[in-house]
Amino acid sequence: MKRLWILLLTATLGVASAQGVRSLGMGGVTLPGPWAAGLNPAYAAYPGDAYGPGGGFDLPLGLINLALRPSVSPLYYFTDFATFKSNFDVLAFLDQVSRPYEFMINPPSSPDKIVLHVSADGVQITDGSGKPFQLGTYSGGKSGAAGLPLPQPFLLIPIPTGLSGLHVSLGAFTSAGGFGLNPSPALSRDLASGSLQPNTEYSFSLTGAASAGVNVNLDFATPLPAIPGFEGKVYLGGQLEGFYGLLYADAELTGTTTTDDHGAPGPVTYSNRLFYVYPGSGNGYGGRLDLGVALDYQSGTYGLGVRNLFGYESWSGVLHTNDGSGHSSDNSHTITHAAFDPAVYANGAYAQTLAGGDVVLYGADASYAAGAFSAHAGVEYQKSIFRLRGGLGYENGLKLGLGAGVKLPGFSFDTALTSHQAPFSGQMVFGLAASLGFNF
Amino acid sequence: MKKLLLLLATLAVLTACSAHTLVVADLDLLSFAQGTEGLEGDLTVPGSMQVYIPDADDNLATPDGGELISDLPTLDELHGLGIDVVADVENTGSGPLDLQADFRLAPASDSSNIYDGAGDTSLTNTSLHLEAGASGQVHLEAHLQKGDPALDLVTGDGFRVGVELRVNGSSTIHYQITGFHVVLEQRPFDLIPEP
């Protein structure tokens, strides 16, 4: 049972690092400012009020669906089995749990039919309307948290150093990712072609990983002296981040089946693998180096950050395995990762003041890490205390953001209408997000 | 812990599934037949006769165990069962003919005779009158839902199906079976164990 709590605790902590509602309303754009120092260390020296407050406390509206909506909530399995059995949708659950700060208005729906056409020519699998199954879109990407750039720490506490530009801070980090169903290459290939092959072994894995710990950041960021003949202002920053890991869980559940002479799948056997760390069973440690530069020029700001220029991490814990035939084992295990594994992030913003004092703020960013590319572009219209926002983004599919907010002295409230494409079905899913900000 | 792991394991299989998702196995039994033997032919009807399709004992005129369907992952907790058999027939003789077709369902253990009513049952039947020189189509179609007693004949060991064709009259007939589909429906959520 302890293993399960480790997995759930680390996964729950991992969702605490969601992006702000203001950003969601602008299609996912992260504007220049100190809040982006984790992506570009140069922003640690950047004024925090240049583009407005970074946002407030994001309300975890997705928990409403996860607790109450029968099609999304697995809790009904324990409280009302009949409701669970007649309403629950695994696709809707997976999509909502990956976006806990968004209340999904129309959770995605699994297909009504999965059809296996069995004939002497083999087995074809379609979605009921004749289209081949595309399991590959469920892939959670790289399994495990190790090797990925550490997420931005939360609860970051600055420690005065007395030295200009040098910042030391203590914080805590959480990470969750790699969730998804990963079919074996043979299964992906043959499902896409629409026909399972005879006497072939197929497998699929459900994966997920999460980690949590404390970290120490040592960063130096400073604006450069004015350059003669150049009206802009340049900021440089570097950051060394060390961490001590407290919790780690990397789970993989694999189902395997072998087809017969006609390509019909046989019984499915399950094996599982769980590497876990908790205080008393092991720990983790490591560090990484990040560098960044930002430029203020006229009414615009442009930044480029490279995280994880060099990173090292090591986790020692327990590896639990079960081979599917009833044999299980628990052994001490250590994983290490040391590599030049850069994550590049670029962003920019431009503020245009209109006649009458209204402001239009344009923002865009792009990032590349571990083979994944994402980009966002958005706009915010500021009129008196009111804010209107909109934007488009690309993160494994197109997403739309629309938002509105109110900014009063010391208080702000923001909402966003978001959208994204659901995995597997490609359905456009709309969500609501909200945050409260206090800026005294 | 064990229950939760079982639930997680089941959900892993059910990814992309929901309470309303049906997994359907559409079996094209015709494609497994060797050549056209038994599927197409000419019969001389001396007054009355019966034939049994598919022919499991190399004698069309004797009842047998029909077609055994087994080793399919969808057989446990079946939610529905459909059958669709189509045969083209032509009266090539000089007298009128009356045809009656009966689709039979039997448990896997009923290997000797699925047409005698002992453990087996009739799912659907139809009849057709053919004048000399006329042609027509015999179409047998049925769909069973969960709760129908006939579905109890389908177990994890499999089940048997077959068609009995009764012909009355004095003539000759040409027949060709053009479709023989059995559709098994399973609701994966029926497999989820209660907490």
mmCIF file of N, CA, C and O in Angstrom, chain A residues 372-438:
data_model
loop_
_atom_site.group_PDB
_atom_site.id
_atom_site.type_symbol
_atom_site.label_atom_id
_atom_site.label_comp_id
_atom_site.label_asym_id
_atom_site.label_seq_id
_atom_site.Cartn_x
_atom_site.Cartn_y
_atom_site.Cartn_z
ATOM 1 N N ALA A 372 10.574 17.445 -28.198
ATOM 2 C CA ALA A 372 9.217 18.003 -28.244
ATOM 3 C C ALA A 372 9.287 19.503 -28.523
ATOM 4 O O ALA A 372 10.063 20.229 -27.898
ATOM 5 N N PHE A 373 8.471 19.952 -29.457
ATOM 6 C CA PHE A 373 8.420 21.365 -29.824
ATOM 7 C C PHE A 373 7.070 21.935 -29.421
ATOM 8 O O PHE A 373 6.034 21.286 -29.566
ATOM 9 N N SER A 374 7.104 23.143 -28.881
ATOM 10 C CA SER A 374 5.851 23.824 -28.586
ATOM 11 C C SER A 374 6.003 25.307 -28.887
ATOM 12 O O SER A 374 7.124 25.851 -28.868
ATOM 13 N N ALA A 375 4.912 25.975 -29.161
ATOM 14 C CA ALA A 375 4.940 27.404 -29.479
ATOM 15 C C ALA A 375 3.586 28.010 -29.143
ATOM 16 O O ALA A 375 2.556 27.320 -29.177
ATOM 17 N N HIS A 376 3.615 29.288 -28.768
ATOM 18 C CA HIS A 376 2.377 29.984 -28.406
ATOM 19 C C HIS A 376 2.460 31.418 -28.858
ATOM 20 O O HIS A 376 3.545 32.005 -28.912
ATOM 21 N N ALA A 377 1.319 31.993 -29.143
ATOM 22 C CA ALA A 377 1.252 33.416 -29.469
ATOM 23 C C ALA A 377 -0.076 33.948 -28.943
ATOM 24 O O ALA A 377 -1.119 33.289 -29.085
ATOM 25 N N GLY A 378 -0.030 35.124 -28.309
ATOM 26 C CA GLY A 378 -1.263 35.654 -27.740
ATOM 27 C C GLY A 378 -1.229 37.164 -27.619
ATOM 28 O O GLY A 378 -0.193 37.808 -27.842
ATOM 29 N N VAL A 379 -2.374 37.711 -27.289
ATOM 30 C CA VAL A 379 -2.512 39.155 -27.167
ATOM 31 C C VAL A 379 -3.384 39.472 -25.950
ATOM 32 O O VAL A 379 -4.285 38.680 -25.603
ATOM 33 N N GLU A 380 -3.077 40.584 -25.282
ATOM 34 C CA GLU A 380 -3.885 41.038 -24.139
ATOM 35 C C GLU A 380 -4.238 42.503 -24.350
ATOM 36 O O GLU A 380 -3.347 43.328 -24.617
ATOM 37 N N TYR A 381 -5.498 42.820 -24.222
ATOM 38 C CA TYR A 381 -5.977 44.201 -24.352
ATOM 39 C C TYR A 381 -6.279 44.716 -22.951
ATOM 40 O O TYR A 381 -7.110 44.148 -22.241
ATOM 41 N N GLN A 382 -5.615 45.780 -22.576
ATOM 42 C CA GLN A 382 -5.767 46.324 -21.217
ATOM 43 C C GLN A 382 -6.523 47.644 -21.283
ATOM 44 O O GLN A 382 -6.056 48.599 -21.925
ATOM 45 N N LYS A 383 -7.681 47.710 -20.655
ATOM 46 C CA LYS A 383 -8.470 48.928 -20.614
ATOM 47 C C LYS A 383 -8.914 49.154 -19.178
ATOM 48 O O LYS A 383 -9.674 48.358 -18.627
ATOM 49 N N SER A 384 -8.390 50.192 -18.591
ATOM 50 C CA SER A 384 -8.699 50.483 -17.193
ATOM 51 C C SER A 384 -8.354 49.257 -16.331
ATOM 52 O O SER A 384 -7.250 48.737 -16.401
ATOM 53 N N ILE A 385 -9.327 48.748 -15.569
ATOM 54 C CA ILE A 385 -9.042 47.596 -14.722
ATOM 55 C C ILE A 385 -9.342 46.267 -15.431
ATOM 56 O O ILE A 385 -9.159 45.199 -14.857
ATOM 57 N N PHE A 386 -9.801 46.356 -16.655
ATOM 58 C CA PHE A 386 -10.235 45.146 -17.354
ATOM 59 C C PHE A 386 -9.167 44.619 -18.305
ATOM 60 O O PHE A 386 -8.382 45.374 -18.879
ATOM 61 N N ARG A 387 -9.163 43.303 -18.479
ATOM 62 C CA ARG A 387 -8.218 42.645 -19.377
ATOM 63 C C ARG A 387 -8.975 41.651 -20.268
ATOM 64 O O ARG A 387 -9.791 40.869 -19.766
ATOM 65 N N LEU A 388 -8.694 41.713 -21.558
ATOM 66 C CA LEU A 388 -9.233 40.722 -22.489
ATOM 67 C C LEU A 388 -8.059 40.037 -23.172
ATOM 68 O O LEU A 388 -7.098 40.705 -23.583
ATOM 69 N N ARG A 389 -8.129 38.722 -23.308
ATOM 70 C CA ARG A 389 -6.985 37.977 -23.842
ATOM 71 C C ARG A 389 -7.415 36.935 -24.875
ATOM 72 O O ARG A 389 -8.538 36.423 -24.828
ATOM 73 N N GLY A 390 -6.485 36.613 -25.759
ATOM 74 C CA GLY A 390 -6.729 35.552 -26.724
ATOM 75 C C GLY A 390 -5.405 35.048 -27.263
ATOM 76 O O GLY A 390 -4.400 35.776 -27.227
ATOM 77 N N GLY A 391 -5.387 33.837 -27.746
ATOM 78 C CA GLY A 391 -4.139 33.313 -28.284
ATOM 79 C C GLY A 391 -4.296 31.919 -28.846
ATOM 80 O O GLY A 391 -5.338 31.263 -28.700
ATOM 81 N N LEU A 392 -3.234 31.470 -29.519
ATOM 82 C CA LEU A 392 -3.172 30.128 -30.091
ATOM 83 C C LEU A 392 -1.873 29.474 -29.658
ATOM 84 O O LEU A 392 -0.856 30.152 -29.486
ATOM 85 N N GLY A 393 -1.901 28.172 -29.474
ATOM 86 C CA GLY A 393 -0.684 27.470 -29.100
ATOM 87 C C GLY A 393 -0.617 26.115 -29.765
ATOM 88 O O GLY A 393 -1.630 25.591 -30.250
ATOM 89 N N TYR A 394 0.592 25.565 -29.769
ATOM 90 C CA TYR A 394 0.781 24.211 -30.283
ATOM 91 C C TYR A 394 1.562 23.394 -29.249
ATOM 92 O O TYR A 394 2.691 23.733 -28.906
ATOM 93 N N GLU A 395 0.912 22.392 -28.706
ATOM 94 C CA GLU A 395 1.557 21.459 -27.770
ATOM 95 C C GLU A 395 0.976 20.081 -28.063
ATOM 96 O O GLU A 395 -0.079 19.743 -27.562
ATOM 97 N N ASN A 396 1.606 19.330 -28.899
ATOM 98 C CA ASN A 396 1.047 18.046 -29.343
ATOM 99 C C ASN A 396 -0.336 18.238 -29.944
ATOM 100 O O ASN A 396 -1.218 17.397 -29.791
ATOM 101 N N GLY A 397 -0.546 19.354 -30.600
ATOM 102 C CA GLY A 397 -1.846 19.661 -31.176
ATOM 103 C C GLY A 397 -2.168 21.123 -30.912
ATOM 104 O O GLY A 397 -1.594 21.753 -30.031
ATOM 105 N N LEU A 398 -3.091 21.636 -31.685
ATOM 106 C CA LEU A 398 -3.445 23.045 -31.547
ATOM 107 C C LEU A 398 -4.271 23.283 -30.298
ATOM 108 O O LEU A 398 -5.057 22.443 -29.881
ATOM 109 N N LYS A 399 -4.077 24.424 -29.657
ATOM 110 C CA LYS A 399 -4.912 24.816 -28.521
ATOM 111 C C LYS A 399 -5.268 26.285 -28.660
ATOM 112 O O LYS A 399 -4.496 27.094 -29.164
ATOM 113 N N LEU A 400 -6.451 26.596 -28.201
ATOM 114 C CA LEU A 400 -6.964 27.962 -28.291
ATOM 115 C C LEU A 400 -7.118 28.503 -26.886
ATOM 116 O O LEU A 400 -7.490 27.783 -25.968
ATOM 117 N N GLY A 401 -6.812 29.787 -26.701
ATOM 118 C CA GLY A 401 -7.012 30.397 -25.396
ATOM 119 C C GLY A 401 -7.808 31.682 -25.523
ATOM 120 O O GLY A 401 -7.581 32.486 -26.430
ATOM 121 N N LEU A 402 -8.777 31.854 -24.644
ATOM 122 C CA LEU A 402 -9.524 33.112 -24.541
ATOM 123 C C LEU A 402 -9.611 33.433 -23.055
ATOM 124 O O LEU A 402 -9.834 32.538 -22.233
ATOM 125 N N GLY A 403 -9.431 34.695 -22.693
ATOM 126 C CA GLY A 403 -9.437 34.999 -21.272
ATOM 127 C C GLY A 403 -9.923 36.401 -20.980
ATOM 128 O O GLY A 403 -10.022 37.265 -21.866
ATOM 129 N N ALA A 404 -10.253 36.597 -19.736
ATOM 130 C CA ALA A 404 -10.654 37.915 -19.267
ATOM 131 C C ALA A 404 -10.234 38.043 -17.809
ATOM 132 O O ALA A 404 -10.085 37.043 -17.103
ATOM 133 N N GLY A 405 -10.012 39.277 -17.393
ATOM 134 C CA GLY A 405 -9.594 39.463 -16.011
ATOM 135 C C GLY A 405 -9.903 40.857 -15.513
ATOM 136 O O GLY A 405 -10.256 41.764 -16.281
ATOM 137 N N VAL A 406 -9.799 40.985 -14.218
ATOM 138 C CA VAL A 406 -9.960 42.272 -13.555
ATOM 139 C C VAL A 406 -8.736 42.500 -12.691
ATOM 140 O O VAL A 406 -8.314 41.596 -11.948
ATOM 141 N N LYS A 407 -8.140 43.691 -12.801
ATOM 142 C CA LYS A 407 -6.958 43.999 -11.994
ATOM 143 C C LYS A 407 -7.240 45.250 -11.163
ATOM 144 O O LYS A 407 -7.390 46.345 -11.697
ATOM 145 N N LEU A 408 -7.348 45.013 -9.878
ATOM 146 C CA LEU A 408 -7.568 46.111 -8.936
ATOM 147 C C LEU A 408 -6.303 46.270 -8.092
ATOM 148 O O LEU A 408 -5.461 45.363 -8.043
ATOM 149 N N PRO A 409 -6.166 47.399 -7.425
ATOM 150 C CA PRO A 409 -4.996 47.551 -6.559
ATOM 151 C C PRO A 409 -4.959 46.446 -5.496
ATOM 152 O O PRO A 409 -5.880 46.314 -4.695
ATOM 153 N N GLY A 410 -3.946 45.634 -5.542
ATOM 154 C CA GLY A 410 -3.777 44.575 -4.550
ATOM 155 C C GLY A 410 -4.525 43.294 -4.831
ATOM 156 O O GLY A 410 -4.386 42.313 -4.098
ATOM 157 N N PHE A 411 -5.343 43.289 -5.883
ATOM 158 C CA PHE A 411 -6.158 42.094 -6.119
ATOM 159 C C PHE A 411 -6.391 41.917 -7.616
ATOM 160 O O PHE A 411 -6.582 42.888 -8.354
ATOM 161 N N SER A 412 -6.367 40.695 -8.041
ATOM 162 C CA SER A 412 -6.691 40.402 -9.444
ATOM 163 C C SER A 412 -7.440 39.086 -9.530
ATOM 164 O O SER A 412 -7.255 38.187 -8.699
ATOM 165 N N PHE A 413 -8.303 39.021 -10.529
ATOM 166 C CA PHE A 413 -9.054 37.791 -10.783
ATOM 167 C C PHE A 413 -9.027 37.537 -12.276
ATOM 168 O O PHE A 413 -9.321 38.435 -13.077
ATOM 169 N N ASP A 414 -8.624 36.341 -12.658
ATOM 170 C CA ASP A 414 -8.502 36.006 -14.075
ATOM 171 C C ASP A 414 -9.238 34.715 -14.387
ATOM 172 O O ASP A 414 -9.253 33.777 -13.574
ATOM 173 N N THR A 415 -9.828 34.692 -15.556
ATOM 174 C CA THR A 415 -10.460 33.462 -16.043
ATOM 175 C C THR A 415 -9.984 33.208 -17.466
ATOM 176 O O THR A 415 -9.548 34.139 -18.160
ATOM 177 N N ALA A 416 -10.070 31.973 -17.873
ATOM 178 C CA ALA A 416 -9.657 31.635 -19.244
ATOM 179 C C ALA A 416 -10.520 30.504 -19.772
ATOM 180 O O ALA A 416 -10.863 29.568 -19.033
ATOM 181 N N LEU A 417 -10.867 30.639 -21.042
ATOM 182 C CA LEU A 417 -11.506 29.538 -21.755
ATOM 183 C C LEU A 417 -10.412 28.883 -22.581
ATOM 184 O O LEU A 417 -9.770 29.539 -23.391
ATOM 185 N N THR A 418 -10.173 27.635 -22.354
ATOM 186 C CA THR A 418 -9.076 26.954 -23.050
ATOM 187 C C THR A 418 -9.624 25.871 -23.963
ATOM 188 O O THR A 418 -10.789 25.466 -23.843
ATOM 189 N N SER A 419 -8.791 25.423 -24.825
ATOM 190 C CA SER A 419 -9.165 24.293 -25.672
ATOM 191 C C SER A 419 -7.928 23.505 -26.029
ATOM 192 O O SER A 419 -6.823 24.023 -26.044
ATOM 193 N N HIS A 420 -8.120 22.242 -26.272
ATOM 194 C CA HIS A 420 -7.025 21.390 -26.733
ATOM 195 C C HIS A 420 -7.633 20.186 -27.440
ATOM 196 O O HIS A 420 -8.834 19.916 -27.310
ATOM 197 N N GLN A 421 -6.790 19.497 -28.177
ATOM 198 C CA GLN A 421 -7.266 18.294 -28.856
ATOM 199 C C GLN A 421 -7.055 17.095 -27.948
ATOM 200 O O GLN A 421 -5.956 16.883 -27.422
ATOM 201 N N ALA A 422 -8.106 16.335 -27.727
ATOM 202 C CA ALA A 422 -7.995 15.157 -26.870
ATOM 203 C C ALA A 422 -7.125 14.114 -27.554
ATOM 204 O O ALA A 422 -7.131 13.996 -28.770
ATOM 205 N N PRO A 423 -6.358 13.355 -26.741
ATOM 206 C CA PRO A 423 -5.591 12.274 -27.344
ATOM 207 C C PRO A 423 -6.529 11.233 -27.925
ATOM 208 O O PRO A 423 -7.673 11.103 -27.489
ATOM 209 N N PHE A 424 -6.025 10.507 -28.888
ATOM 210 C CA PHE A 424 -6.738 9.406 -29.525
ATOM 211 C C PHE A 424 -7.924 9.840 -30.368
ATOM 212 O O PHE A 424 -7.971 9.589 -31.556
ATOM 213 N N SER A 425 -8.877 10.542 -29.780
ATOM 214 C CA SER A 425 -10.086 10.867 -30.531
ATOM 215 C C SER A 425 -9.908 12.146 -31.342
ATOM 216 O O SER A 425 -10.609 12.358 -32.325
ATOM 217 N N GLY A 426 -8.970 13.004 -30.937
ATOM 218 C CA GLY A 426 -8.781 14.269 -31.640
ATOM 219 C C GLY A 426 -9.888 15.270 -31.393
ATOM 220 O O GLY A 426 -9.918 16.344 -31.994
ATOM 221 N N GLN A 427 -10.803 14.928 -30.505
ATOM 222 C CA GLN A 427 -11.942 15.806 -30.220
ATOM 223 C C GLN A 427 -11.462 17.120 -29.606
ATOM 224 O O GLN A 427 -10.553 17.139 -28.783
ATOM 225 N N MET A 428 -12.071 18.242 -30.006
ATOM 226 C CA MET A 428 -11.737 19.537 -29.425
ATOM 227 C C MET A 428 -12.433 19.648 -28.062
ATOM 228 O O MET A 428 -13.657 19.587 -27.980
ATOM 229 N N VAL A 429 -11.621 19.808 -27.028
ATOM 230 C CA VAL A 429 -12.150 19.864 -25.663
ATOM 231 C C VAL A 429 -11.972 21.283 -25.132
ATOM 232 O O VAL A 429 -10.894 21.868 -25.227
ATOM 233 N N PHE A 430 -13.050 21.846 -24.580
ATOM 234 C CA PHE A 430 -13.000 23.193 -24.029
ATOM 235 C C PHE A 430 -12.978 23.121 -22.509
ATOM 236 O O PHE A 430 -13.618 22.256 -21.901
ATOM 237 N N GLY A 431 -12.220 24.070 -21.909
ATOM 238 C CA GLY A 431 -12.115 24.067 -20.462
ATOM 239 C C GLY A 431 -12.172 25.467 -19.892
ATOM 240 O O GLY A 431 -12.024 26.467 -20.613
ATOM 241 N N LEU A 432 -12.428 25.543 -18.592
ATOM 242 C CA LEU A 432 -12.440 26.814 -17.872
ATOM 243 C C LEU A 432 -11.362 26.785 -16.806
ATOM 244 O O LEU A 432 -11.181 25.783 -16.121
ATOM 245 N N ALA A 433 -10.625 27.901 -16.666
ATOM 246 C CA ALA A 433 -9.616 28.014 -15.621
ATOM 247 C C ALA A 433 -9.792 29.361 -14.938
ATOM 248 O O ALA A 433 -10.288 30.317 -15.546
ATOM 249 N N ALA A 434 -9.414 29.449 -13.682
ATOM 250 C CA ALA A 434 -9.558 30.696 -12.939
ATOM 251 C C ALA A 434 -8.436 30.816 -11.924
ATOM 252 O O ALA A 434 -7.892 29.814 -11.446
ATOM 253 N N SER A 435 -8.072 32.070 -11.598
ATOM 254 C CA SER A 435 -7.047 32.281 -10.575
ATOM 255 C C SER A 435 -7.355 33.543 -9.792
ATOM 256 O O SER A 435 -8.013 34.472 -10.279
ATOM 257 N N LEU A 436 -6.882 33.556 -8.560
ATOM 258 C CA LEU A 436 -6.980 34.720 -7.696
ATOM 259 C C LEU A 436 -5.565 35.215 -7.420
ATOM 260 O O LEU A 436 -4.677 34.419 -7.140
ATOM 261 N N GLY A 437 -5.371 36.537 -7.517
ATOM 262 C CA GLY A 437 -4.045 37.092 -7.246
ATOM 263 C C GLY A 437 -4.116 38.169 -6.189
ATOM 264 O O GLY A 437 -5.072 38.965 -6.147
ATOM 265 N N PHE A 438 -3.142 38.191 -5.307
ATOM 266 C CA PHE A 438 -3.050 39.226 -4.275
ATOM 267 C C PHE A 438 -1.677 39.864 -4.397
ATOM 268 O O PHE A 438 -0.659 39.181 -4.287
#
